[in-house]
Amino acid sequence: MVVIELGYVGVDDPPDPSPRASGWLRRHVRRAAAAVLAALCLLTVTASDHAPAPRGVRPLWSIPLGDEDSFQVSGDTVVVHSTGTPRRLSGYGRTDGAVRWSRELDVQAPFVIAVPDSGVVLLPSTPPGVPTQPDGVSMPPRFTETTAVDAATGAELWRGAGDPAWAGIGDGTLLVDHPDNGPGVARLRLVGLRDGRDRWRRDTPGAEQIATIGADPRHPDRVATVTGSGRVRLLRLDNGAEEGGGTVAWPPGSAFPFSSLEWHDGQLFVLHANDTRATVAAYGGQPLRQRWRIDVPGANAAGCGPVLCLSAGTGLTGHDWRTGAERWRLPDAVTRPFGAGLLAIVEGPESPLRVIDAATGQPVVTLAGQPVEDETGEVELMLSAPVAPDSRMVVTRVRPRTGETFTLGTIDAVPDYGCALDRDLLLCRTVRGRLSVTAVG
């Protein structure tokens, strides 16, 4: 993929951002101390009069799931990607686990992308012979082919060249065509999700990277391309029309190996980082002109919702997007997103999460366990560490803004960030090698 999305700020490696991803992603966060977290999770706060307490948990079904297998939910189907020999893609009823279809795969796709509200899953792949990273489990540097499958029936809808850059744009998906001689962006195409036909295409000579942008990051309406010389073009996603651009500071990749583009409140932000410093510059107007810039030694930079976060040896700071001014500062800390407008401070592998208001840096609540996000990125549940002797985990529904918690029940132990919440179902990869689906009230 060519889009770099920085969603975790800190000096340590981030946790796996996708609980449904396959086992080739490394686990980064240790499970907390069992006895302490179990006791904390069992402390239940009575619900307010206007909000009845949740009902509990109810196991529905489970199937074997290998370490390298992955799953996604698309509509009423759970799509499981099995990496054994032969590779298979299978569809199971979301609530009953009934096998709806199963097909052998002839592509080396490392994972599956479920396109929201479409009933379509995408499988990005690379021809045999393209090496992975030295650890043998990382993604290849680029994908060159995409296969679309109907999630309800398992039928192949289309197959064609291109690396999926953004899955759901209306009834289309944005594909990147890479140059023949390596990474980069030679061309952008918006194709129909169900027919694979081009809606529009744009050649992007010299482009090194792209970023989908817009007022709502989950529903972008434009794509920005940037060349090695810093030339930026802004294109509409619905028709490919050019809407402006300009020139930004874009040092050679060897100087700043980690570079990305972000969009917030009508401004384009250019983030560069290496082992010794981070640089953030804001651009606005047409053509784009620099409005402010921050250089911080030994820092990482990423968007944190209402603020820009910088993490350095001296602490974590939140900065105003419009001016770059510092809004708040915390002692040296590692943070992760925690739903709309919230951040979770990770103070240690055995410590509860300290949730703060991202806009002000003020504390909101302290919660124990690992968070589970729903399909919109909101934190709905917390899971305790496994408790001996049967290694069950306590499931607690949380209201992060108020600190209210409701103990729902227990499930089989899962690895760190091994669960996803889809509407009223909790889908988990268990430590015993199974996909477990549980109804949560």
Coordinates of C-alpha atoms in Angstrom, one line a residue:
M1 CA 0.0 0.0 0.0
V2 CA 1.1 3.6 -0.6
V3 CA -0.9 5.4 2.0
I4 CA 0.7 5.8 5.4
E5 CA -1.8 6.3 8.2
L6 CA -0.3 7.2 11.6
G7 CA -2.8 6.3 14.3
Y8 CA -0.5 5.6 17.2
V9 CA 1.9 8.0 18.9
G10 CA 4.7 6.9 21.2
V11 CA 8.2 5.6 21.6
D12 CA 7.3 2.0 21.6
D13 CA 5.9 -0.1 18.7
P14 CA 2.1 0.3 18.3
P15 CA -0.5 -2.4 19.0
D16 CA -2.1 -4.3 16.1
P17 CA -4.7 -1.8 14.8
S18 CA -6.9 -4.4 13.3
P19 CA -8.1 -7.2 15.6
R20 CA -9.4 -9.1 12.5
A21 CA -6.0 -9.1 10.8
S22 CA -4.0 -12.3 10.2
G23 CA -1.3 -13.7 12.5
W24 CA 1.6 -12.3 10.5
L25 CA 1.1 -9.0 12.3
R26 CA 3.2 -8.9 15.4
R27 CA 1.5 -8.4 18.8
H28 CA 2.8 -5.3 20.5
V29 CA 1.1 -4.9 23.8
R30 CA 1.4 -7.4 26.7
R31 CA -1.6 -8.7 28.6
A32 CA -2.0 -6.9 32.0
A33 CA -1.7 -8.6 35.4
A34 CA -4.6 -11.1 35.6
A35 CA -5.6 -10.7 39.2
V36 CA -5.5 -6.9 39.3
L37 CA -7.4 -6.3 36.1
A38 CA -10.0 -9.0 36.7
A39 CA -10.8 -7.4 40.1
L40 CA -11.1 -3.9 38.5
C41 CA -13.2 -5.2 35.6
L42 CA -15.6 -6.8 38.1
L43 CA -16.4 -3.4 39.7
T44 CA -19.7 -2.4 38.2
V45 CA -21.2 1.0 38.3
T46 CA -25.0 1.1 38.4
A47 CA -26.6 2.5 35.2
S48 CA -28.4 5.8 35.2
D49 CA -32.2 5.9 35.1
H50 CA -32.4 6.7 31.5
A51 CA -30.0 3.9 30.3
P52 CA -30.9 0.3 31.3
A53 CA -28.0 -2.0 32.0
P54 CA -26.9 -4.4 29.2
R55 CA -28.1 -8.0 29.4
G56 CA -25.0 -10.1 29.1
V57 CA -23.1 -12.4 26.7
R58 CA -24.3 -15.5 24.8
P59 CA -22.0 -17.8 22.8
L60 CA -23.3 -18.4 19.3
W61 CA -20.7 -20.4 17.3
S62 CA -17.0 -21.1 16.8
I63 CA -14.7 -22.6 14.2
P64 CA -11.0 -23.4 14.0
L65 CA -8.8 -20.5 13.0
G66 CA -5.1 -20.8 12.2
D67 CA -2.5 -18.4 13.3
E68 CA -2.1 -17.0 9.8
D69 CA -5.9 -16.9 9.0
S70 CA -8.0 -13.8 9.1
F71 CA -11.7 -12.8 9.1
Q72 CA -13.9 -9.9 8.2
V73 CA -17.6 -9.2 8.5
S74 CA -19.6 -8.1 5.4
G75 CA -23.3 -7.6 5.9
D76 CA -24.7 -10.9 7.3
T77 CA -21.6 -12.9 6.4
V78 CA -18.4 -13.6 8.2
V79 CA -15.7 -14.1 5.6
V80 CA -12.8 -16.2 6.7
H81 CA -9.5 -16.3 4.8
S82 CA -7.6 -19.6 5.4
T83 CA -3.9 -19.7 4.5
G84 CA -3.5 -23.5 4.6
T85 CA -2.9 -25.7 1.6
P86 CA -4.9 -25.0 -0.4
R87 CA -5.8 -21.4 0.5
R88 CA -9.6 -21.0 0.9
L89 CA -12.1 -18.2 1.3
S90 CA -15.3 -19.2 3.1
G91 CA -18.5 -17.4 4.1
Y92 CA -20.4 -18.2 7.3
G93 CA -23.7 -17.0 8.5
R94 CA -23.1 -14.1 10.9
T95 CA -25.4 -15.3 13.7
D96 CA -25.5 -19.1 13.2
G97 CA -22.1 -20.0 11.7
A98 CA -23.7 -22.0 8.9
V99 CA -21.4 -22.5 5.9
R100 CA -22.8 -20.4 3.0
W101 CA -20.0 -21.0 0.5
S102 CA -16.4 -22.0 0.3
R103 CA -13.9 -21.6 -2.6
E104 CA -10.3 -22.4 -3.2
L105 CA -8.1 -19.4 -3.9
D106 CA -5.6 -19.1 -6.7
V107 CA -4.1 -15.8 -5.5
Q108 CA -1.6 -15.1 -2.8
A109 CA -3.6 -12.6 -0.8
P110 CA -2.3 -12.0 2.7
F111 CA -5.6 -10.6 4.0
V112 CA -9.2 -9.6 3.0
I113 CA -10.7 -6.1 2.9
A114 CA -14.4 -5.8 3.6
V115 CA -15.8 -2.8 1.9
P116 CA -18.4 -1.2 4.2
D117 CA -22.1 -1.3 3.3
S118 CA -21.4 -3.0 0.0
G119 CA -21.5 -6.8 0.4
V120 CA -18.1 -7.0 -1.4
V121 CA -14.7 -8.1 -0.2
L122 CA -11.4 -7.3 -1.9
L123 CA -8.3 -9.5 -2.0
P124 CA -5.1 -7.6 -2.8
S125 CA -2.3 -9.8 -4.1
T126 CA 1.2 -9.8 -5.6
P127 CA 2.5 -12.3 -8.2
P128 CA 4.6 -15.2 -6.9
G129 CA 8.3 -14.4 -6.5
V130 CA 7.9 -10.9 -5.0
P131 CA 9.9 -11.1 -1.7
T132 CA 8.5 -10.1 1.7
Q133 CA 10.5 -8.4 4.4
P134 CA 13.4 -10.2 6.1
D135 CA 11.2 -11.5 8.9
G136 CA 9.2 -13.5 6.3
V137 CA 5.8 -12.3 7.6
S138 CA 5.5 -8.6 6.6
M139 CA 3.4 -7.4 3.7
P140 CA 5.1 -7.1 0.3
P141 CA 6.1 -3.5 -0.5
R142 CA 3.2 -3.2 -3.0
F143 CA 0.2 -5.1 -4.4
T144 CA -0.3 -5.3 -8.1
E145 CA -3.7 -7.1 -8.5
T146 CA -7.1 -7.0 -6.8
T147 CA -9.8 -9.6 -6.8
A148 CA -13.4 -8.7 -5.8
V149 CA -15.7 -11.3 -4.3
D150 CA -19.4 -11.2 -3.5
A151 CA -19.6 -11.8 0.3
A152 CA -23.1 -13.3 0.2
T153 CA -22.4 -15.9 -2.5
G154 CA -18.6 -16.3 -2.9
A155 CA -18.8 -15.5 -6.6
E156 CA -15.8 -13.7 -8.1
L157 CA -17.1 -10.4 -9.4
W158 CA -13.9 -9.2 -11.2
R159 CA -10.1 -9.4 -11.1
G160 CA -7.7 -6.7 -12.4
A161 CA -4.6 -4.8 -12.0
G162 CA -4.3 -2.3 -9.1
D163 CA -3.5 -1.9 -5.4
P164 CA -6.6 -0.9 -3.4
A165 CA -5.9 2.5 -1.8
W166 CA -9.4 3.2 -0.4
A167 CA -12.1 0.6 -0.4
G168 CA -15.4 2.3 -0.3
I169 CA -16.1 5.5 -2.4
G170 CA -19.8 5.3 -3.1
D171 CA -20.1 2.1 -5.1
G172 CA -16.5 2.3 -6.2
T173 CA -13.0 1.6 -5.0
L174 CA -9.8 3.6 -5.6
L175 CA -6.9 1.6 -7.1
V176 CA -3.3 2.5 -7.6
D177 CA -1.2 1.3 -10.5
H178 CA 2.4 1.2 -9.5
P179 CA 5.3 1.8 -11.9
D180 CA 6.9 -1.3 -13.5
N181 CA 10.3 -0.5 -11.9
G182 CA 9.2 -0.3 -8.3
P183 CA 7.1 1.6 -5.7
G184 CA 5.4 4.9 -6.4
V185 CA 2.1 5.9 -8.0
A186 CA 1.9 5.8 -11.8
R187 CA -1.9 6.1 -12.1
L188 CA -5.1 6.4 -10.1
R189 CA -8.3 4.7 -11.1
L190 CA -11.8 4.6 -9.5
V191 CA -13.5 1.4 -10.5
G192 CA -16.9 0.0 -9.9
L193 CA -17.1 -2.3 -6.9
R194 CA -19.2 -4.9 -8.6
D195 CA -18.0 -4.7 -12.2
G196 CA -14.4 -3.5 -11.9
R197 CA -14.9 -1.0 -14.8
D198 CA -13.1 2.3 -14.8
R199 CA -15.2 5.3 -13.7
W200 CA -12.2 7.6 -14.2
R201 CA -8.4 7.4 -14.4
R202 CA -5.6 9.8 -13.9
D203 CA -1.9 9.5 -14.7
T204 CA 0.2 10.7 -11.8
P205 CA 3.8 10.9 -13.2
G206 CA 6.5 11.1 -10.5
A207 CA 4.1 10.7 -7.6
E208 CA 5.6 8.9 -4.6
Q209 CA 2.7 8.8 -2.3
I210 CA -1.1 9.5 -2.0
A211 CA -3.5 10.3 0.8
T212 CA -7.3 10.2 0.8
I213 CA -8.5 13.4 2.5
G214 CA -11.7 15.2 3.5
A215 CA -13.5 16.7 6.5
D216 CA -14.5 13.2 7.6
P217 CA -11.5 10.8 7.5
R218 CA -13.8 7.8 7.2
H219 CA -15.6 9.3 4.2
P220 CA -12.9 11.1 2.2
D221 CA -13.9 13.2 -0.9
R222 CA -10.5 14.0 -2.4
V223 CA -7.1 12.4 -2.9
A224 CA -3.8 14.2 -2.7
T225 CA -0.7 13.0 -4.7
V226 CA 2.8 14.2 -4.0
T227 CA 5.9 13.9 -6.1
G228 CA 9.6 13.5 -5.0
S229 CA 10.0 17.3 -5.6
G230 CA 7.0 18.1 -3.4
R231 CA 4.5 18.9 -6.1
V232 CA 1.0 18.2 -4.8
R233 CA -2.2 17.7 -6.8
L234 CA -5.7 17.6 -5.2
L235 CA -8.2 15.4 -7.1
R236 CA -11.9 14.9 -6.5
L237 CA -12.7 11.2 -5.7
D238 CA -16.1 11.2 -7.4
N239 CA -14.8 12.2 -10.9
G240 CA -11.0 12.6 -10.8
A241 CA -11.2 16.4 -11.5
E242 CA -8.2 18.4 -10.3
E243 CA -9.1 20.9 -7.6
G244 CA -5.8 22.6 -7.0
G245 CA -2.4 21.9 -5.5
G246 CA 0.9 23.5 -4.9
T247 CA 4.4 22.7 -3.7
V248 CA 5.4 21.5 -0.3
A249 CA 8.6 20.7 1.5
W250 CA 9.3 17.1 0.7
P251 CA 12.9 16.0 1.5
P252 CA 14.4 12.9 -0.1
G253 CA 13.1 9.6 1.3
S254 CA 16.6 8.8 2.8
A255 CA 16.4 11.9 5.0
F256 CA 12.9 11.2 6.3
P257 CA 11.9 7.6 5.8
F258 CA 8.5 8.1 7.4
S259 CA 6.4 10.7 5.6
S260 CA 2.7 11.2 5.2
L261 CA -0.1 13.7 4.3
E262 CA -3.1 14.6 6.5
W263 CA -6.1 16.9 6.0
H264 CA -7.8 18.8 8.8
D265 CA -10.2 21.8 8.7
G266 CA -9.3 22.9 5.2
Q267 CA -5.5 22.6 5.6
L268 CA -3.0 20.0 4.2
F269 CA -0.5 18.8 6.7
V270 CA 2.9 17.3 5.7
L271 CA 4.5 15.1 8.4
H272 CA 8.1 13.9 8.2
A273 CA 9.9 11.8 10.8
N274 CA 13.2 9.9 11.2
D275 CA 15.2 8.5 14.1
T276 CA 16.2 12.0 15.3
R277 CA 13.5 14.5 14.6
A278 CA 10.0 15.2 13.3
T279 CA 8.8 18.0 11.1
V280 CA 5.2 19.1 10.7
A281 CA 4.1 21.8 8.2
A282 CA 0.6 23.2 7.5
Y283 CA -0.4 24.4 4.1
G284 CA -3.6 26.2 3.0
G285 CA -5.1 28.4 0.3
Q286 CA -4.8 28.0 -3.5
P287 CA -2.1 27.5 -4.5
L288 CA -1.0 25.8 -1.3
R289 CA 1.2 28.0 0.9
Q290 CA 2.9 27.2 4.2
R291 CA 1.1 28.7 7.2
W292 CA 3.2 27.2 10.0
R293 CA 5.9 24.6 10.8
I294 CA 7.1 22.7 13.9
D295 CA 10.5 20.9 14.2
V296 CA 10.9 18.7 17.2
P297 CA 14.0 16.6 18.0
G298 CA 13.5 12.9 18.5
A299 CA 9.7 13.0 18.0
N300 CA 6.9 11.2 16.3
A301 CA 3.9 13.0 14.9
A302 CA 0.4 11.9 14.1
G303 CA -3.1 13.3 14.0
C304 CA -5.1 12.7 17.3
G305 CA -8.5 13.8 16.3
P306 CA -9.0 17.5 17.5
V307 CA -5.3 18.0 17.9
L308 CA -2.0 17.1 16.3
C309 CA 0.1 14.9 18.7
L310 CA 3.9 15.1 19.0
S311 CA 5.6 12.5 21.1
A312 CA 9.3 13.1 22.2
G313 CA 11.5 12.2 25.0
T314 CA 10.2 15.2 27.0
G315 CA 6.6 14.2 26.8
L316 CA 3.4 14.1 24.7
T317 CA 2.0 17.4 23.4
G318 CA -1.3 18.2 21.7
H319 CA -1.1 21.1 19.2
D320 CA -3.8 23.3 17.6
W321 CA -4.3 22.3 13.9
R322 CA -4.9 25.9 12.8
T323 CA -1.9 27.5 14.4
G324 CA 0.4 24.8 15.6
A325 CA 0.2 26.3 19.2
E326 CA 0.6 23.8 22.0
R327 CA -2.7 23.1 23.8
W328 CA -1.5 20.7 26.4
R329 CA 1.5 18.7 27.6
L330 CA 1.8 15.4 29.5
P331 CA 4.8 13.6 30.9
D332 CA 6.5 11.0 28.7
A333 CA 3.6 8.8 27.6
V334 CA 2.4 6.4 24.9
T335 CA -1.1 6.9 23.5
R336 CA -3.6 5.3 21.2
P337 CA -7.0 6.4 19.8
F338 CA -10.0 5.7 22.1
G339 CA -13.0 6.7 20.1
A340 CA -14.2 10.2 19.0
G341 CA -12.3 12.9 20.8
L342 CA -10.5 10.6 23.3
L343 CA -7.1 9.2 23.7
A344 CA -5.8 6.4 26.0
I345 CA -2.5 6.9 27.8
V346 CA -0.6 3.6 28.0
E347 CA 1.6 4.0 31.1
G348 CA 2.9 0.4 31.2
P349 CA 2.0 -3.2 30.2
E350 CA 0.4 -3.8 33.6
S351 CA -1.3 -0.5 34.1
P352 CA -4.9 0.5 33.4
L353 CA -5.6 2.9 30.5
R354 CA -5.9 6.5 31.5
V355 CA -8.4 8.1 29.1
I356 CA -8.0 11.8 28.3
D357 CA -10.0 14.4 26.3
A358 CA -7.9 14.8 23.2
A359 CA -8.9 18.5 22.8
T360 CA -7.8 19.6 26.3
G361 CA -5.6 16.9 27.7
Q362 CA -7.8 16.7 30.8
P363 CA -8.4 13.2 32.4
V364 CA -11.8 11.6 31.7
V365 CA -11.7 8.1 33.2
T366 CA -9.3 5.2 34.1
L367 CA -10.3 1.8 32.7
A368 CA -8.7 -1.6 33.1
G369 CA -8.2 -4.2 30.4
Q370 CA -7.9 -4.1 26.6
P371 CA -10.4 -2.0 24.5
V372 CA -12.6 -3.4 21.8
E373 CA -13.8 -1.0 19.1
D374 CA -17.0 -1.2 17.0
E375 CA -17.0 -0.7 13.2
T376 CA -16.9 3.1 13.6
G377 CA -13.9 3.1 15.9
E378 CA -15.8 3.8 19.1
V379 CA -14.7 1.8 22.2
E380 CA -17.7 -0.1 23.4
L381 CA -16.2 -3.0 25.5
M382 CA -13.2 -3.8 27.7
L383 CA -11.7 -7.2 28.2
S384 CA -9.9 -8.2 31.4
A385 CA -6.7 -10.3 31.4
P386 CA -7.2 -14.1 31.6
V387 CA -8.1 -15.4 35.0
A388 CA -6.9 -18.8 36.2
P389 CA -7.8 -21.7 36.3
D390 CA -9.9 -21.7 33.2
S391 CA -8.3 -18.6 31.6
R392 CA -11.6 -16.8 30.9
M393 CA -11.8 -13.1 30.3
V394 CA -14.4 -10.7 31.7
V395 CA -16.3 -8.7 29.2
T396 CA -17.4 -5.2 30.4
R397 CA -19.4 -2.6 28.5
V398 CA -18.1 0.9 29.0
R399 CA -19.2 4.4 28.5
P400 CA -15.9 6.2 28.3
R401 CA -17.2 9.7 28.7
T402 CA -18.9 8.9 32.1
G403 CA -16.9 6.1 33.4
E404 CA -19.9 3.8 33.7
T405 CA -19.2 0.1 33.4
F406 CA -21.5 -3.0 33.1
T407 CA -20.1 -6.5 33.6
L408 CA -21.6 -8.7 30.9
G409 CA -20.0 -12.1 31.4
T410 CA -16.9 -14.0 30.3
I411 CA -15.4 -15.4 27.1
D412 CA -12.5 -17.7 26.2
A413 CA -9.1 -15.9 26.5
V414 CA -8.0 -14.0 23.4
P415 CA -4.6 -12.5 22.4
D416 CA -4.0 -8.8 22.7
Y417 CA -6.4 -6.8 20.5
G418 CA -7.8 -10.1 19.2
C419 CA -11.5 -9.0 19.1
A420 CA -13.8 -6.9 17.0
L421 CA -17.3 -5.7 17.7
D422 CA -19.8 -5.8 14.8
R423 CA -23.1 -4.4 15.9
D424 CA -24.3 -6.8 18.6
L425 CA -21.7 -9.5 18.0
L426 CA -18.2 -9.9 19.5
L427 CA -15.9 -11.8 17.2
C428 CA -12.6 -13.0 18.7
R429 CA -9.6 -15.0 17.8
T430 CA -9.0 -17.2 20.9
V431 CA -5.7 -18.3 22.2
R432 CA -6.9 -21.9 21.6
G433 CA -6.9 -21.3 17.8
R434 CA -10.6 -20.7 17.2
L435 CA -12.8 -17.9 15.9
S436 CA -15.5 -17.4 18.6
V437 CA -18.7 -15.4 17.9
T438 CA -20.6 -14.2 20.9
A439 CA -23.8 -12.1 21.2
V440 CA -23.4 -9.1 23.6
G441 CA -26.3 -7.3 25.1

